[in-house]
XYZ file of C-alpha atoms in Angstrom:
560
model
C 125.087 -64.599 73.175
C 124.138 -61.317 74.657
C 121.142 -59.408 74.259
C 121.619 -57.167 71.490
C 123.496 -60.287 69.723
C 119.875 -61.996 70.022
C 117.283 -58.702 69.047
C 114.355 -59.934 67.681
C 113.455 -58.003 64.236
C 109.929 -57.704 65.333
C 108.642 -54.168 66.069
C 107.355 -52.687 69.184
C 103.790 -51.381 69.555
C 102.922 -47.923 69.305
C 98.988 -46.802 69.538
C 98.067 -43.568 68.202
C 94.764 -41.584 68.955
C 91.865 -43.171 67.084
C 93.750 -46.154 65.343
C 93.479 -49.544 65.867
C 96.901 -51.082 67.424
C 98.281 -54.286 65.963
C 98.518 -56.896 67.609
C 102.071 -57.489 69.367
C 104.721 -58.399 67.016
C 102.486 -57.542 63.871
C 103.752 -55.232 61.275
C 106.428 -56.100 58.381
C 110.055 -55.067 59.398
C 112.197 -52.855 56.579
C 114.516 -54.821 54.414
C 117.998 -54.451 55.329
C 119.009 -51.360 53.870
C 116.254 -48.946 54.806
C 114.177 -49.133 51.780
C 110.656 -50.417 51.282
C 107.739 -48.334 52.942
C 109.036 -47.386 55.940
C 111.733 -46.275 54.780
C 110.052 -43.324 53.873
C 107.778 -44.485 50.916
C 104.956 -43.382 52.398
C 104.461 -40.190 54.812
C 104.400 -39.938 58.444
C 100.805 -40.060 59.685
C 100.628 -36.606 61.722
C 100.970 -37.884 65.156
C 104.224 -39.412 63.927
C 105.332 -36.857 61.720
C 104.746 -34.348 65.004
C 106.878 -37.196 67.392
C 109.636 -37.067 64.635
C 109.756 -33.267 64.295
C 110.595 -33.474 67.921
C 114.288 -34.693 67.246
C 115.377 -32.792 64.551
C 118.041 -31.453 65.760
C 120.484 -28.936 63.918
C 123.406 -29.231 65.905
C 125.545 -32.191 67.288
C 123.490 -35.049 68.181
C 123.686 -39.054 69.164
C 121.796 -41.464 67.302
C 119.316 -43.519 69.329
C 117.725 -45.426 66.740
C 113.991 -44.649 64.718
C 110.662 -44.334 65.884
C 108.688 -47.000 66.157
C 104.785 -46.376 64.986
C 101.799 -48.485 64.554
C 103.885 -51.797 64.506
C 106.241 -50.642 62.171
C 109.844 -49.444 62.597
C 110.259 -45.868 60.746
C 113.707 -45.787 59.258
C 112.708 -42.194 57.901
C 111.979 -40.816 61.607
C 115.447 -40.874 63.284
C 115.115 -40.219 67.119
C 118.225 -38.663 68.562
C 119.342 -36.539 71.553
C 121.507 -33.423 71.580
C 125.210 -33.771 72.962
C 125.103 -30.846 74.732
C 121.963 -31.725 76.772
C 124.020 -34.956 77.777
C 125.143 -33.443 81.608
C 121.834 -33.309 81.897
C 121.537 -36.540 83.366
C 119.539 -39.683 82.603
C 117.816 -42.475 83.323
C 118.316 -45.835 81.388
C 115.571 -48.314 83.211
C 114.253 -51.643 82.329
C 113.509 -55.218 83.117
C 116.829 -57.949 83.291
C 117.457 -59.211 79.723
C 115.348 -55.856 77.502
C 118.929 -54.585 76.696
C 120.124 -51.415 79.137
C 123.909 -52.381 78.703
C 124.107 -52.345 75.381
C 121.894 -49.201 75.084
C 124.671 -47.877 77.467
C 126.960 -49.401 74.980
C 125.545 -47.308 72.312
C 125.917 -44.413 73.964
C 129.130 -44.694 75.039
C 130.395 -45.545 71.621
C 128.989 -42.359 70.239
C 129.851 -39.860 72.904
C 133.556 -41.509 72.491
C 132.979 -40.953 68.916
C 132.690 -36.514 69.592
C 135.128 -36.474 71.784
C 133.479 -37.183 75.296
C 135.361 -39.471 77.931
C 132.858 -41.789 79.531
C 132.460 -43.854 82.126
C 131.392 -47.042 82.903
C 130.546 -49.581 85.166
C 130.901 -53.084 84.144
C 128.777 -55.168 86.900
C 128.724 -58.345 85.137
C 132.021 -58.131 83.380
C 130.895 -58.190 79.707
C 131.231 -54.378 78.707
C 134.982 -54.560 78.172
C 134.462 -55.393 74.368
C 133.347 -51.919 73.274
C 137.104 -51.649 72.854
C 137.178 -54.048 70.603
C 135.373 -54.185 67.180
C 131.575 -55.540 66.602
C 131.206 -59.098 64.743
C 128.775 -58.544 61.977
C 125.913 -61.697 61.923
C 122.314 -61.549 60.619
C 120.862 -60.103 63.694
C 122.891 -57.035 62.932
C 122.705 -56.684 59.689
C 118.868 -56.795 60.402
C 118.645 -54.172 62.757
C 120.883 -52.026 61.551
C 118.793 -52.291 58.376
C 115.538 -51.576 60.556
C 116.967 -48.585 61.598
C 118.617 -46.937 58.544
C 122.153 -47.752 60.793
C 125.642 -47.616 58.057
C 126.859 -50.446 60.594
C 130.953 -50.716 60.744
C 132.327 -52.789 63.293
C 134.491 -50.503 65.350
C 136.716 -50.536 68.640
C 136.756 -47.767 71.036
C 139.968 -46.307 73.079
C 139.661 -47.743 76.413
C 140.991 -48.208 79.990
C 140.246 -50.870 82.290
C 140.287 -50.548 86.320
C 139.289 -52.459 89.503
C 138.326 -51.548 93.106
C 141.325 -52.288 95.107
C 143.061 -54.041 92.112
C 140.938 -56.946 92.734
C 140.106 -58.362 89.190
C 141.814 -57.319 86.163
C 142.448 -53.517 85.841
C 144.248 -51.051 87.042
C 143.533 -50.535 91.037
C 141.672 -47.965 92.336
C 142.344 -47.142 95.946
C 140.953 -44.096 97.788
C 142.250 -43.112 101.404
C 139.696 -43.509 104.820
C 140.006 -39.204 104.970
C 138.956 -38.687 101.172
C 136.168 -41.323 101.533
C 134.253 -39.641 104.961
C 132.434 -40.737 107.212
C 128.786 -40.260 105.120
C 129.902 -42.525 102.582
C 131.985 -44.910 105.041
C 128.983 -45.615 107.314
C 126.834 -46.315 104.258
C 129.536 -49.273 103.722
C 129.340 -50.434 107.135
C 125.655 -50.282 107.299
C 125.975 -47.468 110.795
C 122.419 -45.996 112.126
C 122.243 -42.416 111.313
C 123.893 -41.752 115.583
C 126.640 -44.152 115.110
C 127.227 -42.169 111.772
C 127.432 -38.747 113.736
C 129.969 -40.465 115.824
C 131.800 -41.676 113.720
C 131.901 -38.165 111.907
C 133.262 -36.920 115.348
C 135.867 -39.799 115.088
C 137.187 -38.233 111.701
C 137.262 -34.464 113.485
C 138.967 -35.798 116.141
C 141.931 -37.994 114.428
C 141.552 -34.560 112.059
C 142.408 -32.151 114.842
C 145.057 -34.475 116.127
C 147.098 -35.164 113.046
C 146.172 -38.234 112.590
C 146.083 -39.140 108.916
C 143.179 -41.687 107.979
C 144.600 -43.697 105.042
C 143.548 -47.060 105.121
C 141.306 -49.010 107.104
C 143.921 -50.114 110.190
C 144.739 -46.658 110.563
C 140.781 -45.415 111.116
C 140.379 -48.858 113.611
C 143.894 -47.320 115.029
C 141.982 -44.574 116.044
C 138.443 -46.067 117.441
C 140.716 -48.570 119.250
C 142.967 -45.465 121.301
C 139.584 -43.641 121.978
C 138.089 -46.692 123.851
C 141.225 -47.549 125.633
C 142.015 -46.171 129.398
C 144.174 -43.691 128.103
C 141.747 -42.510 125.023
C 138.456 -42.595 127.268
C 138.965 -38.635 128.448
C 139.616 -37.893 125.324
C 135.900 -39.130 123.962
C 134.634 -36.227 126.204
C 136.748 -33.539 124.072
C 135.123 -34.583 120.849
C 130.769 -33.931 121.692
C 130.350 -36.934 123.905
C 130.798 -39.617 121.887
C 129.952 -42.738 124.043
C 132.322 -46.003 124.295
C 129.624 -48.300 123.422
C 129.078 -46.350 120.153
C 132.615 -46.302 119.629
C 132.865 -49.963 120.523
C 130.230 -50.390 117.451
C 131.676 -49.109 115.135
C 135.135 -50.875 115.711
C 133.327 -54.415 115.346
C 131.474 -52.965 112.166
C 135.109 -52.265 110.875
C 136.883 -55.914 112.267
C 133.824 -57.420 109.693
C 134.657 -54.874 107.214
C 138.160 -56.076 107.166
C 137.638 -59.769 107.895
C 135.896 -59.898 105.031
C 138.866 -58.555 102.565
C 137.604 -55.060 101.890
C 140.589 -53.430 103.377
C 142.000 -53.262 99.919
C 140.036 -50.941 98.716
C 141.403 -47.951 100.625
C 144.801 -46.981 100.499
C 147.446 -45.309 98.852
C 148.066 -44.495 96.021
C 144.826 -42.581 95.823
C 143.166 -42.392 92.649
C 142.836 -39.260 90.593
C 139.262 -39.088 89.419
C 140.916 -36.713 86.510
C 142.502 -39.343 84.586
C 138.663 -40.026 83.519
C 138.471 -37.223 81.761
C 141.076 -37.792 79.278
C 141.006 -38.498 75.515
C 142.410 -41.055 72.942
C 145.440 -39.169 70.908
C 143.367 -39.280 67.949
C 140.873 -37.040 70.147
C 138.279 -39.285 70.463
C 137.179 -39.827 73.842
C 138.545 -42.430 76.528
C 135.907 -45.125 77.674
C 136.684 -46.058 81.506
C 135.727 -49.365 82.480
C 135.432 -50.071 86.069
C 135.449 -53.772 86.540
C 133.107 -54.913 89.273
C 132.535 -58.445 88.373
C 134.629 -59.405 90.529
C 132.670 -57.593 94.066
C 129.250 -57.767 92.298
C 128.519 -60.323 95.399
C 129.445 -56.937 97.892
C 126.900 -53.980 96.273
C 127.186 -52.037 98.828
C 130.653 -51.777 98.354
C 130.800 -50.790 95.247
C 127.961 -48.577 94.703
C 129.207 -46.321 97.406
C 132.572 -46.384 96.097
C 131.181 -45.372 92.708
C 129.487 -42.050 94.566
C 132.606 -41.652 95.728
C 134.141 -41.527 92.372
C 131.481 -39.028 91.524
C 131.537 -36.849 94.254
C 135.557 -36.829 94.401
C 134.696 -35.194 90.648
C 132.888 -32.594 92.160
C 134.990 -31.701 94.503
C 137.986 -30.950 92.139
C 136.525 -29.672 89.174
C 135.470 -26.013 88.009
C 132.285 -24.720 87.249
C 131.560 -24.008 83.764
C 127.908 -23.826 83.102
C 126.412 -25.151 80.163
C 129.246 -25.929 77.603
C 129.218 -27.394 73.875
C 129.465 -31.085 75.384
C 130.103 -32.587 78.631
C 133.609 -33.091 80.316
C 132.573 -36.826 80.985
C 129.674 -39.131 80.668
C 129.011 -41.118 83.759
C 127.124 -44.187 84.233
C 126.099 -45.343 86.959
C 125.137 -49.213 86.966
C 122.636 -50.715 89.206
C 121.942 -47.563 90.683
C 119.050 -48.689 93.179
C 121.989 -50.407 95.403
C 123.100 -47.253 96.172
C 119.506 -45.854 97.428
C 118.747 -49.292 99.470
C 119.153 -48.467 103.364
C 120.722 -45.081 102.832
C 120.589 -42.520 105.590
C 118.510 -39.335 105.193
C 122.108 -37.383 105.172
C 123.655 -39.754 102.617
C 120.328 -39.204 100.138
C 120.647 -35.772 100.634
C 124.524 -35.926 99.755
C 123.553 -37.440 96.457
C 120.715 -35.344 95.488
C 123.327 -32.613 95.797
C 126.081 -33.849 93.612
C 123.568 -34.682 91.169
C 121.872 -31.673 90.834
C 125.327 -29.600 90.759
C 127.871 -31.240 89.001
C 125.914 -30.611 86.052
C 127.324 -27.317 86.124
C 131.026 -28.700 86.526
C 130.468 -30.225 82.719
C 129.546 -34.093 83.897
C 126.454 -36.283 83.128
C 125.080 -38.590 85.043
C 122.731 -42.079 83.860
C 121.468 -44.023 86.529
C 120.863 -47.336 85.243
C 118.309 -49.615 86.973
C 115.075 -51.300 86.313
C 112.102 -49.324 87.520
C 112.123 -45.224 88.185
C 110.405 -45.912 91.329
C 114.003 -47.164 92.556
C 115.274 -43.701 92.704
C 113.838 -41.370 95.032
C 111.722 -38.485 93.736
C 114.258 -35.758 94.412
C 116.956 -37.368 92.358
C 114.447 -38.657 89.765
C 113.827 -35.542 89.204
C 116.792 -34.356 87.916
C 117.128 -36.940 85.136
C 115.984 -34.981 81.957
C 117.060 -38.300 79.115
C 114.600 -41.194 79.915
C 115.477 -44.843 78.019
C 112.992 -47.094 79.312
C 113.311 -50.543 78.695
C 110.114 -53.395 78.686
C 108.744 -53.874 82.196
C 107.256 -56.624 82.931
C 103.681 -57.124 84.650
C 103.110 -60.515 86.039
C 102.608 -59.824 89.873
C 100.623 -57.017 91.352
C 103.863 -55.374 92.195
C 104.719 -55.247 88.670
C 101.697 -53.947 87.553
C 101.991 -50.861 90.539
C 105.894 -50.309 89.298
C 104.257 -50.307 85.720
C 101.559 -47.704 86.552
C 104.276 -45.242 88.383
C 106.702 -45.259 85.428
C 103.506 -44.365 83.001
C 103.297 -41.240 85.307
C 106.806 -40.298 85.228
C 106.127 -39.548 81.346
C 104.686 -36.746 79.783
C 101.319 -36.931 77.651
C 101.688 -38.552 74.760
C 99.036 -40.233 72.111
C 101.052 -43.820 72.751
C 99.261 -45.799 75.510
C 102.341 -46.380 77.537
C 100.744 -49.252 79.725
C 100.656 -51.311 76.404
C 103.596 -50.343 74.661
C 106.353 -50.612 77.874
C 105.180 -54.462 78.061
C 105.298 -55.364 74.449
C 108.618 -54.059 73.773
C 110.932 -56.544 72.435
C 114.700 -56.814 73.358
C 116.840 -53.446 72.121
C 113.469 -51.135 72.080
C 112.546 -48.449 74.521
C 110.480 -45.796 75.469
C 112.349 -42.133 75.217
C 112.362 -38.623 76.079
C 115.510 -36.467 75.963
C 115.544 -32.343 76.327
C 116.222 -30.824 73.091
C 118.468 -28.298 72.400
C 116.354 -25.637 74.196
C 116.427 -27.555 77.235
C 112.311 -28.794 76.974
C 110.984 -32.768 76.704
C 110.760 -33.991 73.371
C 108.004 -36.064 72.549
C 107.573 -39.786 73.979
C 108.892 -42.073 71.362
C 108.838 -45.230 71.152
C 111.794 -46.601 69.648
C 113.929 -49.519 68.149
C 117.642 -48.572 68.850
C 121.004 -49.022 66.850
C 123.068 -51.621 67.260
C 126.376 -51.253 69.147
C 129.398 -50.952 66.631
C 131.975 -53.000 68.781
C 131.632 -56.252 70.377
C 128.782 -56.998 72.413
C 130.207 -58.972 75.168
C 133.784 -59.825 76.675
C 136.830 -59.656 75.286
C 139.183 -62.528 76.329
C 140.852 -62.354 79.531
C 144.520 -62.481 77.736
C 143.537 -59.551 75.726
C 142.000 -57.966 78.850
C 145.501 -58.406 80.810
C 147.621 -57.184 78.107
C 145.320 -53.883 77.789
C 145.749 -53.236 81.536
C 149.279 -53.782 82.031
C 150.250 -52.039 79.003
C 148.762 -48.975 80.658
C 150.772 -45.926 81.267
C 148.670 -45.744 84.594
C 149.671 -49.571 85.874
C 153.198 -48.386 86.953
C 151.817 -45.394 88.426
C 149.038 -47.158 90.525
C 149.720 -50.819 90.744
C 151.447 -50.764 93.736
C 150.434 -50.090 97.237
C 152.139 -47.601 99.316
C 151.885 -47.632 103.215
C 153.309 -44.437 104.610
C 153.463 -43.287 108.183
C 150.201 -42.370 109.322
C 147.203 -43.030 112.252
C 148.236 -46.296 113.243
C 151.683 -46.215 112.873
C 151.777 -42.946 115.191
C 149.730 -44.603 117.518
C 151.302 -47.584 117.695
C 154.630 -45.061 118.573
C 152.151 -43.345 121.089
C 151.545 -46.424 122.776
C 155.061 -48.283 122.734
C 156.616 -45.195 124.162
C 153.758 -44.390 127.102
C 154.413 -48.329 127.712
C 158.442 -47.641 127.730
C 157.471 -44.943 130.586
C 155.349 -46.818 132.644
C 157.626 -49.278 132.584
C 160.294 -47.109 133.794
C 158.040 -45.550 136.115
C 157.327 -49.385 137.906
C 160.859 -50.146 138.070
C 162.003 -47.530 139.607
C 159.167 -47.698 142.488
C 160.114 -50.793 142.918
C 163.421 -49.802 143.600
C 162.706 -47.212 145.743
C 160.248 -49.488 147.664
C 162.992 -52.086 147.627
C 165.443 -49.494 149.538
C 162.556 -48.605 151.594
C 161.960 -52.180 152.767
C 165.692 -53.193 153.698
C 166.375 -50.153 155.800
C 163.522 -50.728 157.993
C 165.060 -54.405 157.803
C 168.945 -53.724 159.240
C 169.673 -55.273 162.967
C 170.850 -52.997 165.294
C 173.300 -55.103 167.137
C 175.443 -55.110 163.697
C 179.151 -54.569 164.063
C 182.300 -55.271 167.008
C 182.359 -54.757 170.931
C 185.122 -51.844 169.859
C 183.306 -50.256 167.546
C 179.711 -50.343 169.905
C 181.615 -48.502 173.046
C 183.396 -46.238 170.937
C 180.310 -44.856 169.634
C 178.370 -44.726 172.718
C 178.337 -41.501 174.453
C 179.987 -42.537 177.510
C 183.057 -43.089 175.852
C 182.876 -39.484 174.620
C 182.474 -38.365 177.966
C 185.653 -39.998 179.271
C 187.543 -39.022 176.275
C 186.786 -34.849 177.288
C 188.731 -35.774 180.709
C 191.239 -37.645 178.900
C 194.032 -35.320 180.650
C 193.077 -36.665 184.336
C 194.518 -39.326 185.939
C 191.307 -41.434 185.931
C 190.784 -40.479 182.322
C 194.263 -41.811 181.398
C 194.381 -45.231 183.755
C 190.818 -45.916 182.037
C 192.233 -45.284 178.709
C 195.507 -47.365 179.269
C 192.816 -50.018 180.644
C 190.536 -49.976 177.660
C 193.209 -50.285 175.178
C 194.821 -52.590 176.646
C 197.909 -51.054 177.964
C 199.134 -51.688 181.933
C 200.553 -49.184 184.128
C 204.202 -49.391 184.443
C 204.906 -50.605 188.161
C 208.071 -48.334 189.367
């Protein structure tokens, strides 16, 4: 059963100023339906009433759930966030097992709702049934009553992909030249010089027409410039050294011994087909399967900046707009931080704080805010934090920082982030002006379509039934780096070849002339040639001359 399938009906904590706080898990929960007390029998007490106030919003908003105050759940205090401020990034954060992919889910299902495409990663395969309607069972029922939630089980319009088509979904392949060398040496786990080099590698291959699609073709490359022949040409490209060069071509021999060469390729993906939407005009939900690498993060968190930043590169600036282009979240986010180079942090600080402008939001999900570094951190405006937990010193330090990320508030956040049950958070969005609403603690809707997987038939069907399978299903293998070089290299072997054969010959030629016996050929022929016979042959007309002649050839004199 998964987690919002099991959500406990008892309240969080909240502690306002000069109350006394309830013990965890006191408090009487709303009947289904809303009504009772806090439904809004009795009034707000000020503190609340001021938290509240906070999220009522006039225009277009999502639903989050309803405040939760003094131990009670208050149907009557809805706590929402503005669909416009959604490219303003987020943070969903939160111990394993306190609910941050369904609160995703929720999300997702709304923004789909208004017309939003969205993203989403799918790390432990069990997101794929948001396109697929909710099962209604007491636990839902009771906290969609809780909340004041008109619960109808509802799919969403969907598409399903996988990273190099391995897993169910539609493949997604990008080429070695699209990917770079920032985001290639964060797979291959280069130092921040053998990432330089290997930038230099990309310039060169670049500047020589050498196309980098897939992974053969880039150790094509590396391979030629440590050879004989490719040596001077390291020298041309800023002194790139052969034992950096030899680095990085084991780094990719492991990379592709250990099946990743898949992943890059052709076709290429087109990041645009994520922003598309349902012909009804509700917005398409992407899926990116990843259960099947979720044993290679590395992988596929740096493939999903790629994704991200490939959407920056293409599309326009707008500015601030009605609501976003595309929702993206971004699952497991500290992966992506873990080892990174100061120029791949930097990279990603950058497309986060600018492709806000090109109409896309970004929610790092993860479990503590101290697992994204400061600069990004602070460009996440939405805050859903989950229940922490605080058994271990660390715990209790990660605890303390995330109190600090918040802004004042009369809750004492120490005590309520630890008693939160399963499907309650602590949030802050910007409201429609753009400031921090008030900290509110909060029990959240339930998702509307099914929490957990659909089955693997129905998952098949979905993907192959995809106007995109024919399109990208396929691997293509064009000319390109390696097969050039391999040309390269079978013709400048054709030549040498040539080259030593006909040396040899010459050498051959050389050899048996300097071999050949002089005393070759007939008596005849040797006096013939030799210069006395010449010389008797220019007095041919004397007598001597002719009786020698008649002698030599064998003719007598004729007696009289």
């Amino acid at each position: 059963m998964s987690d919002s399938q099991s959500m406990p009906s008892t309240p969080g904590r909240a502690n306002p100023p000069n109350e006394s706080v309830p013990a965890a898990g006191s408090g009487a929960a709303p009947g289904a339906g809303g009504t009772g007390e806090q439904a809004g029998g009795s009034a707000l007490p000020p503190e609340a009433a001021e938290i509240a106030a906070g999220y009522a919003f006039a225009g277009p908003a999502l639903d989050l759930g309803a405040l939760l105050w003094d131990g009670r759940c208050r149907a009557d205090a809805p706590v929402r966030i503005p669909l416009p401020m959604l490219n303003r990034h987020g943070l969903v954060a939160g111990a394993t097992g306190t609910g941050k992919t369904k609160t995703l889910q929720l999300i997702a299902e709304q923004l789909a709702a208004q017309g939003v495409p969205v993203f989403l990663a799918d790390i432990k395969g069990d997101v794929s049934g948001i396109s697929a309607p909710g099962e209604a069972n007491d636990k839902v029922t009771e906290r969609a009553g809780d909340v004041g939630q008109e619960w109808a089980a509802t799919g969403f319009p969907s598409e399903f992909y996988a990273l190099g088509g391995i897993g169910t979904g539609i493949p997604v392949r990008a080429t070695i030249t699209s990917f770079g060398p920032v985001l290639l040496s964060k797979v291959l786990q280069l130092n921040r010089t053998q990432e330089q080099s290997l930038g230099l590698v990309f310039h060169y291959a670049d500047q020589k027409g050498l196309e980098l699609v897939d992974l053969k073709d880039l150790r094509a490359v590396v391979t030629f410039l440590t050879s004989d022949e490719g040596k001077p040409e390291l020298k041309g490209i800023g002194g790139l050294s052969s034992v950096t060069a030899g680095v990085i071509l084991r780094a990719l021999t492991t990379f592709e011994a250990q099946g990743m060469a898949d992943f890059f390729g052709e076709p290429e993906f087109d990041t645009s087909e994520f922003l598309r939407l349902a012909p009804d005009g509700q917005g398409l939900v992407s899926v990116l399967e990843l259960a099947a690498v979720q044993d290679k993060p590395q992988l596929f968190s740096t493939f999903l900046m790629w994704l991200l930043a490939d959407l920056y590169n293409d599309l326009p600036e707008v500015g601030d707009i009605e609501k976003p282009k595309l929702v993206f979240f971004f699952d497991e986010a500290h992966l992506l931080f873990n080892g990174a180079s100061k120029a791949f942090l930097e990279a990603i600080t950058q497309t986060v704080r600018l492709i806000r402008s090109k109409g896309v939001g970004v929610f790092l999900v993860t479990q503590t805010p101290k697992d994204v570094p400061a600069d990004v951190l602070g460009q996440l405006g939405n805050r859903v934090q989950h229940a922490l937990r605080a058994f271990t010193p660390d715990d209790q330090k990660a605890l303390k920082a995330t109190v600090r990320t918040f802004p004042d508030s009369p809750y004492d956040l120490a005590e309520v982030l630890t008693g939160l049950g399963t499907g309650e958070a602590v949030i802050t969005v910007l409201s429609e002006k753009g400031a921090p609403t008030p900290v509110a603690a909060t029990r959240l809707r339930a998702p509307e379509s099914l929490m957990g997987p659909v089955a693997a038939g129905t998952l098949e069907q979905a993907v192959r039934s995809s106007p995109l399978y024919a399109r990208y299903a396929d691997a293509v293998d064009r000319e390109s780096a390696y097969e050039k070089l391999t040309a390269q290299e079978a013709e400048t072997q054709a030549r040498k070849q040539a080259e030593s054969a006909a040396a040899d010959a010459a050498k051959e030629t050389r050899a048996q002339t300097r071999a050949k016996p002089r005393g070759d050929g007939s008596v005849v022929e040797q006096v013939v040639g030799s210069g006395m016979f010449k010389s008797l042959m220019r007095s041919v007309g004397t007598q001597i001359g002719r009786e020698i002649s008649r002698s030599v050839f064998g003719t007598a004199r004729r007696r009289r």
